[in-house]
XYZ file of C-alpha atoms in Angstrom:
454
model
C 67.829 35.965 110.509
C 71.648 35.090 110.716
C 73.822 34.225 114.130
C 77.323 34.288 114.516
C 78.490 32.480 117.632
C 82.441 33.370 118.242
C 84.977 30.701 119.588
C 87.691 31.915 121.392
C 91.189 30.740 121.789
C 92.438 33.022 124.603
C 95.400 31.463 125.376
C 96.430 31.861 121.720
C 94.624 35.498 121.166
C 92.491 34.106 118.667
C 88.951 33.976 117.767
C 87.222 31.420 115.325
C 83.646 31.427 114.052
C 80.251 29.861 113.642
C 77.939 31.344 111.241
C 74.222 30.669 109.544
C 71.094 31.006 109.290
C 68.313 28.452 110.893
C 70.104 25.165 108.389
C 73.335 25.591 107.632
C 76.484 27.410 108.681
C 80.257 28.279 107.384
C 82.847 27.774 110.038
C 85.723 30.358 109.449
C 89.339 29.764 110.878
C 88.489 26.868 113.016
C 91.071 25.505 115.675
C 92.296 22.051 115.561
C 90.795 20.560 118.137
C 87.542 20.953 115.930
C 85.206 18.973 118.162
C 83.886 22.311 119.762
C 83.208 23.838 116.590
C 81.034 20.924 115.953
C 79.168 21.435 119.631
C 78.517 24.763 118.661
C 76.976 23.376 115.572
C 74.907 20.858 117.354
C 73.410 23.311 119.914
C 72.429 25.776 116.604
C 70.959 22.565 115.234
C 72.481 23.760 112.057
C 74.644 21.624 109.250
C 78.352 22.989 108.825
C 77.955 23.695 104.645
C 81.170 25.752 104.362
C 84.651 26.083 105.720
C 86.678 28.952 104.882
C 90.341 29.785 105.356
C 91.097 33.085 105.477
C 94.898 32.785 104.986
C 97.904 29.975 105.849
C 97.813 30.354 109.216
C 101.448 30.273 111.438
C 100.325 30.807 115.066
C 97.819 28.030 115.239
C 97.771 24.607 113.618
C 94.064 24.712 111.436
C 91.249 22.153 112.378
C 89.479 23.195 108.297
C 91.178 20.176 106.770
C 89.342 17.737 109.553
C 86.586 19.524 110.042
C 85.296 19.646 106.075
C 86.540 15.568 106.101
C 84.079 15.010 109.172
C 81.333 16.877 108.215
C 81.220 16.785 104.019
C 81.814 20.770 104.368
C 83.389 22.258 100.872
C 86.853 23.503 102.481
C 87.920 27.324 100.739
C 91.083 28.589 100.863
C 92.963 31.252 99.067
C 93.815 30.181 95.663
C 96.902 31.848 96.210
C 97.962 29.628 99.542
C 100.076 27.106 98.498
C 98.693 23.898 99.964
C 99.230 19.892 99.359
C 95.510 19.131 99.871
C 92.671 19.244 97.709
C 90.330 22.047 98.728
C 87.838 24.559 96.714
C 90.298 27.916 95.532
C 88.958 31.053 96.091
C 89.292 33.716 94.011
C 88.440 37.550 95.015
C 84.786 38.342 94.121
C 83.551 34.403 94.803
C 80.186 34.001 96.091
C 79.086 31.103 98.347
C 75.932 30.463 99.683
C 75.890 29.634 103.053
C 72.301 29.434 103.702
C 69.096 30.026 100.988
C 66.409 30.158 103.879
C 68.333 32.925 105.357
C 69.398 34.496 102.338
C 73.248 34.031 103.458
C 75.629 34.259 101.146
C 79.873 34.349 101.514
C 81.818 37.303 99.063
C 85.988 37.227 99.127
C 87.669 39.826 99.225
C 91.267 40.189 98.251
C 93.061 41.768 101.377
C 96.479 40.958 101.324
C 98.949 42.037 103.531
C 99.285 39.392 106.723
C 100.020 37.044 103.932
C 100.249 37.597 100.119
C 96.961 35.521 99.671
C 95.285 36.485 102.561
C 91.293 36.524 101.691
C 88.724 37.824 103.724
C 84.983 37.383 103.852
C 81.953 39.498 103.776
C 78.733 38.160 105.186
C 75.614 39.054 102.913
C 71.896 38.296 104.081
C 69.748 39.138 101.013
C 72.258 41.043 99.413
C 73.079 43.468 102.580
C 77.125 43.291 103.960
C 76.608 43.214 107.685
C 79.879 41.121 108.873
C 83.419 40.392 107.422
C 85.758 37.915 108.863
C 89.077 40.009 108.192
C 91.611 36.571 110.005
C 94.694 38.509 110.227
C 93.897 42.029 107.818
C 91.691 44.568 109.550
C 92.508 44.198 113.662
C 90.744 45.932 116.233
C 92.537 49.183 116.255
C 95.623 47.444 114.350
C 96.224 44.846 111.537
C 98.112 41.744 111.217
C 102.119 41.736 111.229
C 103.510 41.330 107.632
C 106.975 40.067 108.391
C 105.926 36.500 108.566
C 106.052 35.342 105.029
C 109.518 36.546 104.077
C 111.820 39.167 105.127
C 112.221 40.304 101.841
C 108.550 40.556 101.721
C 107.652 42.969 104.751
C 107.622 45.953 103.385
C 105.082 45.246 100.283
C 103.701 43.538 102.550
C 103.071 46.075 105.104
C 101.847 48.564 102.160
C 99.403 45.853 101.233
C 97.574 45.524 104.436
C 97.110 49.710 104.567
C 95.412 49.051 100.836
C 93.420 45.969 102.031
C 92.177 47.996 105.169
C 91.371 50.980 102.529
C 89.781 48.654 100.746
C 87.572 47.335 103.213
C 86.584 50.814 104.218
C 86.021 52.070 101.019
C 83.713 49.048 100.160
C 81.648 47.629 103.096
C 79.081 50.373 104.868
C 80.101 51.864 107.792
C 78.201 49.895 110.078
C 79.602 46.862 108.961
C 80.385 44.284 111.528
C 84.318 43.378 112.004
C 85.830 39.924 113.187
C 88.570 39.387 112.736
C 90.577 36.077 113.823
C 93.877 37.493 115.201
C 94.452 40.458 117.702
C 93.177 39.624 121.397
C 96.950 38.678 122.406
C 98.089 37.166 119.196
C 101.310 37.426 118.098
C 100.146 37.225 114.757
C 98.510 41.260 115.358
C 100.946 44.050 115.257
C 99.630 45.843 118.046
C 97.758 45.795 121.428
C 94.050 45.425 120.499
C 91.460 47.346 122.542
C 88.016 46.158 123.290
C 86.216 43.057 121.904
C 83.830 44.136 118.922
C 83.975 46.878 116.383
C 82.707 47.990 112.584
C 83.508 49.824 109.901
C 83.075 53.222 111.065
C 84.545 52.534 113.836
C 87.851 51.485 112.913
C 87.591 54.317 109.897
C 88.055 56.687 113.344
C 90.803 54.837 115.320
C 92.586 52.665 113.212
C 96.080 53.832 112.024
C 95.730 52.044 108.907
C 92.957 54.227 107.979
C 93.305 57.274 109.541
C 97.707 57.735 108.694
C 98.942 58.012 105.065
C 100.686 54.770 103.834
C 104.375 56.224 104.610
C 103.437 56.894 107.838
C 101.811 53.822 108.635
C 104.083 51.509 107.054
C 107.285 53.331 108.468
C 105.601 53.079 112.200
C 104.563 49.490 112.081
C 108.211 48.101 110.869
C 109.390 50.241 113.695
C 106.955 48.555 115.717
C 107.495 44.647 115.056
C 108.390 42.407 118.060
C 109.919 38.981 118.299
C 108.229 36.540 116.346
C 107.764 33.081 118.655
C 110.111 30.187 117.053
C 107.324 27.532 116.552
C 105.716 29.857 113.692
C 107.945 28.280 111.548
C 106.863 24.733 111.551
C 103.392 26.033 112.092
C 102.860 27.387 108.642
C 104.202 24.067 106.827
C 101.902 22.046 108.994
C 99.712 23.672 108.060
C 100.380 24.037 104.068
C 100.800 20.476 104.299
C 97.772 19.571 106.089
C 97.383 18.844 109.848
C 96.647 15.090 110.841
C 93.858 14.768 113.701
C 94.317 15.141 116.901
C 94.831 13.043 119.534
C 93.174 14.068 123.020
C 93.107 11.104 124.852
C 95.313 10.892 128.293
C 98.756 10.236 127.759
C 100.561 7.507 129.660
C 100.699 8.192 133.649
C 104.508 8.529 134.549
C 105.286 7.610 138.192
C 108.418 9.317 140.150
C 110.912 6.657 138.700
C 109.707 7.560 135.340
C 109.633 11.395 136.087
C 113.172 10.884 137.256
C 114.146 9.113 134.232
C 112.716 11.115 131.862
C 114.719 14.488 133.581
C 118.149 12.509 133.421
C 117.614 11.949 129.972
C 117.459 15.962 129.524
C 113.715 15.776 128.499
C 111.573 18.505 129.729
C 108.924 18.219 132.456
C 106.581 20.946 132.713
C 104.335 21.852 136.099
C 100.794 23.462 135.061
C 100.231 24.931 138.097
C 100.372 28.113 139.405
C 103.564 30.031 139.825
C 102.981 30.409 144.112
C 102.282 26.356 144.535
C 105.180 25.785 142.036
C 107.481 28.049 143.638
C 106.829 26.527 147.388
C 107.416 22.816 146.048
C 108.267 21.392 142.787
C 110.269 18.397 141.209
C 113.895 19.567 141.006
C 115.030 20.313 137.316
C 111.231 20.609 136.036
C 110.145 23.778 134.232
C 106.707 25.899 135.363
C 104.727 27.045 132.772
C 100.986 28.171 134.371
C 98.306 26.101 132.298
C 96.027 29.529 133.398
C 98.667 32.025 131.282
C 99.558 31.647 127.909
C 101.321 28.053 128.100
C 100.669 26.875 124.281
C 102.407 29.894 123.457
C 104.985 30.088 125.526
C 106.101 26.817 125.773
C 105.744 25.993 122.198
C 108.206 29.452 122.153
C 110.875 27.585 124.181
C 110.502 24.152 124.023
C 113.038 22.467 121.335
C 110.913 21.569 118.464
C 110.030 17.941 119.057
C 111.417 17.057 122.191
C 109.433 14.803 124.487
C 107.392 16.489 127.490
C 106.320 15.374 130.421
C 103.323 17.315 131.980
C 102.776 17.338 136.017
C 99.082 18.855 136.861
C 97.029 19.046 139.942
C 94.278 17.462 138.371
C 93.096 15.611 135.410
C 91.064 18.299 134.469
C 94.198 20.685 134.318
C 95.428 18.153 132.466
C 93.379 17.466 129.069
C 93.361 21.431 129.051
C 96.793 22.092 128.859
C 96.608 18.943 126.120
C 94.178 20.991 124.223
C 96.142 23.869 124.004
C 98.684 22.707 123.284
C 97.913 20.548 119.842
C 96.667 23.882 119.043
C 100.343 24.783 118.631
C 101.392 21.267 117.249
C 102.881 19.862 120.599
C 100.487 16.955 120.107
C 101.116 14.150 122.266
C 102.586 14.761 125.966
C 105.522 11.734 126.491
C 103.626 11.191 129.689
C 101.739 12.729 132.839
C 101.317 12.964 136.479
C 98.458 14.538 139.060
C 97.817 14.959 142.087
C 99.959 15.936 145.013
C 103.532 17.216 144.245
C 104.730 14.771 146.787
C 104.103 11.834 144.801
C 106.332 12.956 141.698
C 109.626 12.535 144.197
C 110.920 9.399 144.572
C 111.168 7.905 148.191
C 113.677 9.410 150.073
C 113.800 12.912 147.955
C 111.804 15.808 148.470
C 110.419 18.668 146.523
C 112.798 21.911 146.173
C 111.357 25.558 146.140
C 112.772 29.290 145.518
C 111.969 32.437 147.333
C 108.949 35.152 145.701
C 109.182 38.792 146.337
C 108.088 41.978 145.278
C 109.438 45.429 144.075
C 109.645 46.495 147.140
C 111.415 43.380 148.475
C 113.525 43.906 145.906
C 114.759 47.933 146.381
C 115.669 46.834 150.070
C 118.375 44.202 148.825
C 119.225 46.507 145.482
C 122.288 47.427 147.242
C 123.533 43.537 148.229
C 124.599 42.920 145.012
C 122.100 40.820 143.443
C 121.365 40.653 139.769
C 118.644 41.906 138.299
C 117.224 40.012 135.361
C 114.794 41.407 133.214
C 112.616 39.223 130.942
C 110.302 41.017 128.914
C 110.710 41.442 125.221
C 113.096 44.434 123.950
C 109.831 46.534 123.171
C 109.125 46.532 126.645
C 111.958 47.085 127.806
C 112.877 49.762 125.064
C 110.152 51.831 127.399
C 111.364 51.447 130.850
C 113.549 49.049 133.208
C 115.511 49.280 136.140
C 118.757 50.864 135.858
C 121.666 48.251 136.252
C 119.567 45.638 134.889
C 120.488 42.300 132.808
C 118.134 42.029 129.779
C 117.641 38.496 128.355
C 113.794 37.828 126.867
C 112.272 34.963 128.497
C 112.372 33.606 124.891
C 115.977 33.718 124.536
C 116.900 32.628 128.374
C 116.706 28.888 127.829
C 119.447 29.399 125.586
C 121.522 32.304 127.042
C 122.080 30.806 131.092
C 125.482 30.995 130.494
C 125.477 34.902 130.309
C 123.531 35.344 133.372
C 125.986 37.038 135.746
C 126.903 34.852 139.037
C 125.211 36.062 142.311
C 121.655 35.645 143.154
C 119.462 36.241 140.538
C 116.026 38.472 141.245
C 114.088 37.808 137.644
C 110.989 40.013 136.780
C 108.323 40.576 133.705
C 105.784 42.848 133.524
C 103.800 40.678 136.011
C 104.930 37.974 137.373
C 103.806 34.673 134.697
C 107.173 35.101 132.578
C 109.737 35.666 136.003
C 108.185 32.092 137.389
C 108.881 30.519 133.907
C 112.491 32.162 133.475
C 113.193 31.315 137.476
C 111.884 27.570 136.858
C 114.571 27.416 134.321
C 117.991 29.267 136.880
C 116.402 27.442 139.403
C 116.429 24.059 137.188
C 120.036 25.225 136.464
C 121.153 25.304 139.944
C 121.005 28.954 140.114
C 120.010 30.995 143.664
C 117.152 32.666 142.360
C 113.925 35.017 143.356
C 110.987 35.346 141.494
C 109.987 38.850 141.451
C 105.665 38.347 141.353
C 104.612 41.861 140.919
C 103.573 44.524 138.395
C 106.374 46.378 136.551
C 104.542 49.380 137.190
C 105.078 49.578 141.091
C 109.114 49.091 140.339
C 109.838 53.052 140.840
C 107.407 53.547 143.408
C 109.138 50.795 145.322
C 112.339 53.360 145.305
C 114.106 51.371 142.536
C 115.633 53.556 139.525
C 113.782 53.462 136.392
C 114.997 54.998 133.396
C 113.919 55.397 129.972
C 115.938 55.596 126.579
């Protein structure tokens, strides 16, 4: 008998795993802070034998290195990855055996296509495939972006992943089990995965990859590439380098001098909590990013690479989890911290400033006052509907781009509401009248406003 226990990274949209037989286990793609992965060991009561890499990762700073150097594990990565650490270099067709009681064994296979190199692995128990950890090759209903190696390199590269998911069809039965490591939210998967598990068979029915000829395909995912977040690029040389441990204990508690301090010096201070508390009272000139949404990613997306943050939480607890996701990213060590109440993080004498929330609806009955409406959603979304007379500036871009945001009040939406609180954080940080549209995009024309569609 075999488990394999998955480990989820949902604010990054990535899954790692745990798997073995009643002795030993291979952890595959593990996250940085590898002290979970280790947990789930303990509760299997198994031995981590194995760590595998299944490509140079650029989304999510690796925990292998530190994990194989804790636990003795032989560390495999692609012999193709080009890496400054010694590690064991697999080559397609190597066989590793993960556990003899449970007659587990480890087979590469060659799927490039995310990333030249990229290597997969097929699970065997006594000869019999019944898993493959595809990383970032074979998606659920999609596959992994090629455009992040080189520009030069996207195209082979996105023919390469249609022959690597052939491949993988062709070769592993139908009812094959599939998980993969990118593609519940990652930015790292080309497209919007559906659903949670799937096999072989499965994907031989929905996937485009398999079910489009390689013209098609390849001509419809290049069409289909989005914005690729700007802390990818030091990602991938962290990780080619090798990532140094992590550091999770509290940082230094910053009082509302220091908070003060640290904002006149033009460093960032970010509040984790929710967009409604953050909009009703906040620190003037600090920045919300919700520690329940996707902070790590969207704060590593904006934040100037290296420059010291301060993070404000409601609790410690709020606290080391927004730490934890955000090492995950490489944003290691938080300048300093605050928690508790809000009023605390204003010095005596100043008080907390807030900004207005609305809806759609809200929003139609003013649409004729003259107010600007700022869209903030990436130009995919927006390339399917937005509200006629809008300003389009992604929330990725906005940090950089105030200056073309046109004068009057500003009403800023999303698709939902996370992204408006960040982007209104930032006019309202700027000295900007602003609204925070909190709503779905969806109830925009039944609210009365014009939608249109290119």
């Amino acid at each position: 008998m075999f488990f394999v226990d998955t480990i989820e990274m949902a604010g990054l949209g990535n899954r790692s795993y745990l798997a073995g037989g009643e002795r030993t286990a291979v952890a595959v793609d593990p996250p940085r802070d590898i002290d979970q992965v280790i947990a789930v060991a303990a509760r299997r009561g198994v031995r981590i034998s194995h760590v595998v890499e299944t490509h140079v990762h650029n989304d999510y700073v690796t925990g292998g290195l530190e994990l194989a150097r804790v636990t003795g594990a032989a560390h495999l990565v692609p012999a193709g990855a080009r890496v400054s650490y010694e590690r064991v270099p697999v080559h397609d067709g190597d066989r590793s055996e993960i556990d003899a009681t449970a007659g587990l064994t480890l087979r590469a296979l060659a799927t490039g296509g995310h990333t030249p190199h990229h290597t997969s692995y097929v699970l065997e128990e006594n000869g019999t495939d019944v898993a493959v950890f595809t990383g970032g090759s074979l998606l659920v209903g999609t596959v992994g972006r090629p455009d992040l190696v080189e520009p030069r390199l996207t195209e082979d590269l996105a023919r390469a992943q249609h022959a690597s998911a052939h491949r993988l069809a062709t070769e592993l039965p139908d009812d094959t089990v599939v998980l993969p490591t990118h593609g519940f939210g990652s930015f790292c998967s080309s497209g919007q995965a559906e659903g949670g598990s799937t096999t072989i068979g499965e994907e031989k029915a929905s996937n485009e990859a398999l079910t489009r000829d390689v013209d098609t395909f390849v001509a419809d995912l290049l069409a289909g590439l989005d914005d690729i977040p700007a802390y990818y690029a030091h990602i991938g040389p962290t990780n080619a380098a090798g990532p140094a441990p992590v550091d999770l204990t509290p940082p230094a508690t910053a009082d509302a001098a220091e908070i003060a301090a640290r904002l006149a010096d033009g460093e960032w201070v970010v509040d984790l909590r929710n967009r409604v508390a953050f909009a009703e009272g906040h620190v003037a000139g600090s920045f919300n990013f919700e520690a329940a949404g996707q902070l790590a990613t969207y704060l590593a997306w904006l934040l100037p690479w290296g420059k010291p943050v301060t993070l404000l939480a409601e609790s410690t607890e709020q606290l080391a989890t927004a730490q934890r996701e955000l090492v995950r990213v490489g944003v290691d060590r938080p300048a300093a911290a605050a928690t508790g109440e809000p009023s605390r993080w204003v010095r005596e004498g100043e008080t907390l400033v807030s900004f207005s929330r609305a809806t759609f609806a809200d929003l139609a009955g003013h649409s004729k006052d003259g107010v600007v409406v700022l869209d903030v959603r990436r130009a995919s979304e927006r390339a399917a509907s937005f509200v006629e007379g809008s300003v389009h500036i992604p929330i990725h871009s906005l940090h950089r781009s105030l200056h073309e945001v046109p004068e009057g009040q500003v009403w800023v939406h999303c698709a939902g509401g996370m992204r408006a609180a960040i982007a209104a954080s930032l006019l309202d940080a700027a000295g900007r009248d602003v609204v925070a549209v909190d709503d779905s995009f969806a109830a925009a024309e039944k609210a009365g406003l014009t939608v249109r569609t290119r």
